[in-house]
Amino acid sequence: MVETALRSEVAVAVLRLLMAYQRQLPSGDTCRELPCAACDEPHLRKITAAMATGREIQLVLPAFPAKSPNRAKTISHLPDMAERVALEFLQSLCDRIERLYPPGARFVICSDGRVFGDLIGVPDEAVTAYRRELVAMIDQIGAERLDVFDLDDVHLGVDDHAAMREHLVTHYAQSLESVRAEVKAGDKALSIYRGMTRFLFEDQLGPGYEGSRAAALREARRRAYGVIQRSRAWGSLLAERFPDAVRLSIHPQPCGADKLGILLMETADGWLTPWHGVAVVTDGRTELVKRSDAERLGATLVRRGGRPSHYVLSRLTG
Ligand SMILES: [Zn+2]
């Protein structure tokens, strides 16, 4: 009875708005019907709880870790037009939620570069610079409903990044052995592991890499366990820190998951994230592609504020 009362039309409307950008699994654990009650339930509960006290709805999104170090995919180690488009999109979701529910919603972008930078080949200085520029970009575009939170915020005043990671693993992580056992058992952990290995492998093979492909693959397989371990630890820390927040993810989620997989761009149609690619503007439409693909298509690099920003391509002029 209480639950029925909590399922207000407004809460459902807010959820539908977010679900319009749901990132779903291509097959397997998909929903029987849409809208899907099992998928709605965990998020609707959080949204209605926030509304019951007139609070801003908190949306926790682990994302925007750092730019991929593979310069065949990205143009620099700093946020560029690709991030800007995604940030504008997230702010626009908040603008639309505010129209439905005036206290609105707020994204807490939980930048996880510090959590596994050492495993993905991104130095801590690059993680720091990426976050600094991301915050500056949010400020510049006036995205007042976007916050950034990372491991540095858990350890204010501390400079030792390795110690922060060690603390995270000690207090929040499962053992590497148990991650390996899960992967070995197959199923969902195995597919996550394979996806992670592919990303790590590709990211190593940028221009300037001098090792063999076999060595890169071995290294990627080794590191993938650590990335999974720390990502999950980061998720546990976030759950503790933001218990009332709707938990979002950039990865597709199975039906009924406590996380909601969402897209980061209105026009997103692939798997690429802003930090694994570049923005290409073609006759007004912005898409994310790998840098090497933009260049192969003959797109022209555009600089903004003295830095490489994005590519433009005209279908009319070729
Ligand atoms: Zn479902």
PDB file of N, CA and C in Angstrom, residues 66 77-78 113-114 117 122-133 159 161 165:
ATOM      1  N   ALA A  66      39.863   9.245 -17.481  1.00  0.00           N
ATOM      2  CA  ALA A  66      41.044   9.896 -18.072  1.00  0.00           C
ATOM      3  C   ALA A  66      40.970   9.559 -19.555  1.00  0.00           C
ATOM      4  N   HIS A  77      45.688  14.087 -23.841  1.00  0.00           N
ATOM      5  CA  HIS A  77      45.332  13.500 -22.548  1.00  0.00           C
ATOM      6  C   HIS A  77      44.265  14.322 -21.835  1.00  0.00           C
ATOM      7  N   LEU A  78      43.794  15.390 -22.471  1.00  0.00           N
ATOM      8  CA  LEU A  78      42.832  16.296 -21.827  1.00  0.00           C
ATOM      9  C   LEU A  78      41.419  16.160 -22.405  1.00  0.00           C
ATOM     10  N   GLY A 113      39.626   7.473 -12.795  1.00  0.00           N
ATOM     11  CA  GLY A 113      40.989   7.367 -13.327  1.00  0.00           C
ATOM     12  C   GLY A 113      42.019   7.104 -12.247  1.00  0.00           C
ATOM     13  N   ARG A 114      41.838   7.761 -11.092  1.00  0.00           N
ATOM     14  CA  ARG A 114      42.796   7.574  -9.999  1.00  0.00           C
ATOM     15  C   ARG A 114      42.759   6.142  -9.479  1.00  0.00           C
ATOM     16  N   GLY A 117      44.401   4.128 -12.805  1.00  0.00           N
ATOM     17  CA  GLY A 117      45.295   4.767 -13.779  1.00  0.00           C
ATOM     18  C   GLY A 117      46.570   3.971 -14.020  1.00  0.00           C
ATOM     19  N   VAL A 122      47.898   5.193 -17.589  1.00  0.00           N
ATOM     20  CA  VAL A 122      47.746   6.647 -17.519  1.00  0.00           C
ATOM     21  C   VAL A 122      48.417   7.147 -16.242  1.00  0.00           C
ATOM     22  N   PRO A 123      49.453   8.001 -16.378  1.00  0.00           N
ATOM     23  CA  PRO A 123      50.149   8.488 -15.186  1.00  0.00           C
ATOM     24  C   PRO A 123      49.236   9.350 -14.296  1.00  0.00           C
ATOM     25  N   ASP A 124      49.534   9.379 -13.006  1.00  0.00           N
ATOM     26  CA  ASP A 124      48.712  10.158 -12.080  1.00  0.00           C
ATOM     27  C   ASP A 124      48.632  11.640 -12.466  1.00  0.00           C
ATOM     28  N   GLU A 125      49.723  12.179 -13.039  1.00  0.00           N
ATOM     29  CA  GLU A 125      49.689  13.598 -13.432  1.00  0.00           C
ATOM     30  C   GLU A 125      48.638  13.819 -14.528  1.00  0.00           C
ATOM     31  N   ALA A 126      48.512  12.836 -15.420  1.00  0.00           N
ATOM     32  CA  ALA A 126      47.519  12.959 -16.498  1.00  0.00           C
ATOM     33  C   ALA A 126      46.104  12.855 -15.935  1.00  0.00           C
ATOM     34  N   VAL A 127      45.920  12.003 -14.924  1.00  0.00           N
ATOM     35  CA  VAL A 127      44.604  11.881 -14.270  1.00  0.00           C
ATOM     36  C   VAL A 127      44.241  13.214 -13.603  1.00  0.00           C
ATOM     37  N   THR A 128      45.219  13.796 -12.937  1.00  0.00           N
ATOM     38  CA  THR A 128      45.014  15.085 -12.248  1.00  0.00           C
ATOM     39  C   THR A 128      44.646  16.178 -13.249  1.00  0.00           C
ATOM     40  N   ALA A 129      45.389  16.231 -14.350  1.00  0.00           N
ATOM     41  CA  ALA A 129      45.148  17.260 -15.368  1.00  0.00           C
ATOM     42  C   ALA A 129      43.781  17.064 -16.023  1.00  0.00           C
ATOM     43  N   TYR A 130      43.424  15.821 -16.269  1.00  0.00           N
ATOM     44  CA  TYR A 130      42.134  15.518 -16.900  1.00  0.00           C
ATOM     45  C   TYR A 130      40.996  15.977 -16.001  1.00  0.00           C
ATOM     46  N   ARG A 131      41.091  15.646 -14.723  1.00  0.00           N
ATOM     47  CA  ARG A 131      40.035  16.064 -13.791  1.00  0.00           C
ATOM     48  C   ARG A 131      39.963  17.590 -13.689  1.00  0.00           C
ATOM     49  N   ARG A 132      41.125  18.235 -13.599  1.00  0.00           N
ATOM     50  CA  ARG A 132      41.137  19.693 -13.473  1.00  0.00           C
ATOM     51  C   ARG A 132      40.423  20.337 -14.659  1.00  0.00           C
ATOM     52  N   GLU A 133      40.724  19.843 -15.856  1.00  0.00           N
ATOM     53  CA  GLU A 133      40.118  20.405 -17.067  1.00  0.00           C
ATOM     54  C   GLU A 133      38.636  20.038 -17.186  1.00  0.00           C
ATOM     55  N   ASP A 159      48.591  13.440  -0.832  1.00  0.00           N
ATOM     56  CA  ASP A 159      49.161  13.480  -2.179  1.00  0.00           C
ATOM     57  C   ASP A 159      49.582  12.110  -2.693  1.00  0.00           C
ATOM     58  N   HIS A 161      49.102   8.989  -4.167  1.00  0.00           N
ATOM     59  CA  HIS A 161      48.050   8.302  -4.908  1.00  0.00           C
ATOM     60  C   HIS A 161      48.116   6.783  -4.773  1.00  0.00           C
ATOM     61  N   ARG A 165      45.101   4.140  -3.447  1.00  0.00           N
ATOM     62  CA  ARG A 165      44.649   2.913  -4.125  1.00  0.00           C
ATOM     63  C   ARG A 165      44.771   1.711  -3.195  1.00  0.00           C
TER      64      ARG A 165
END
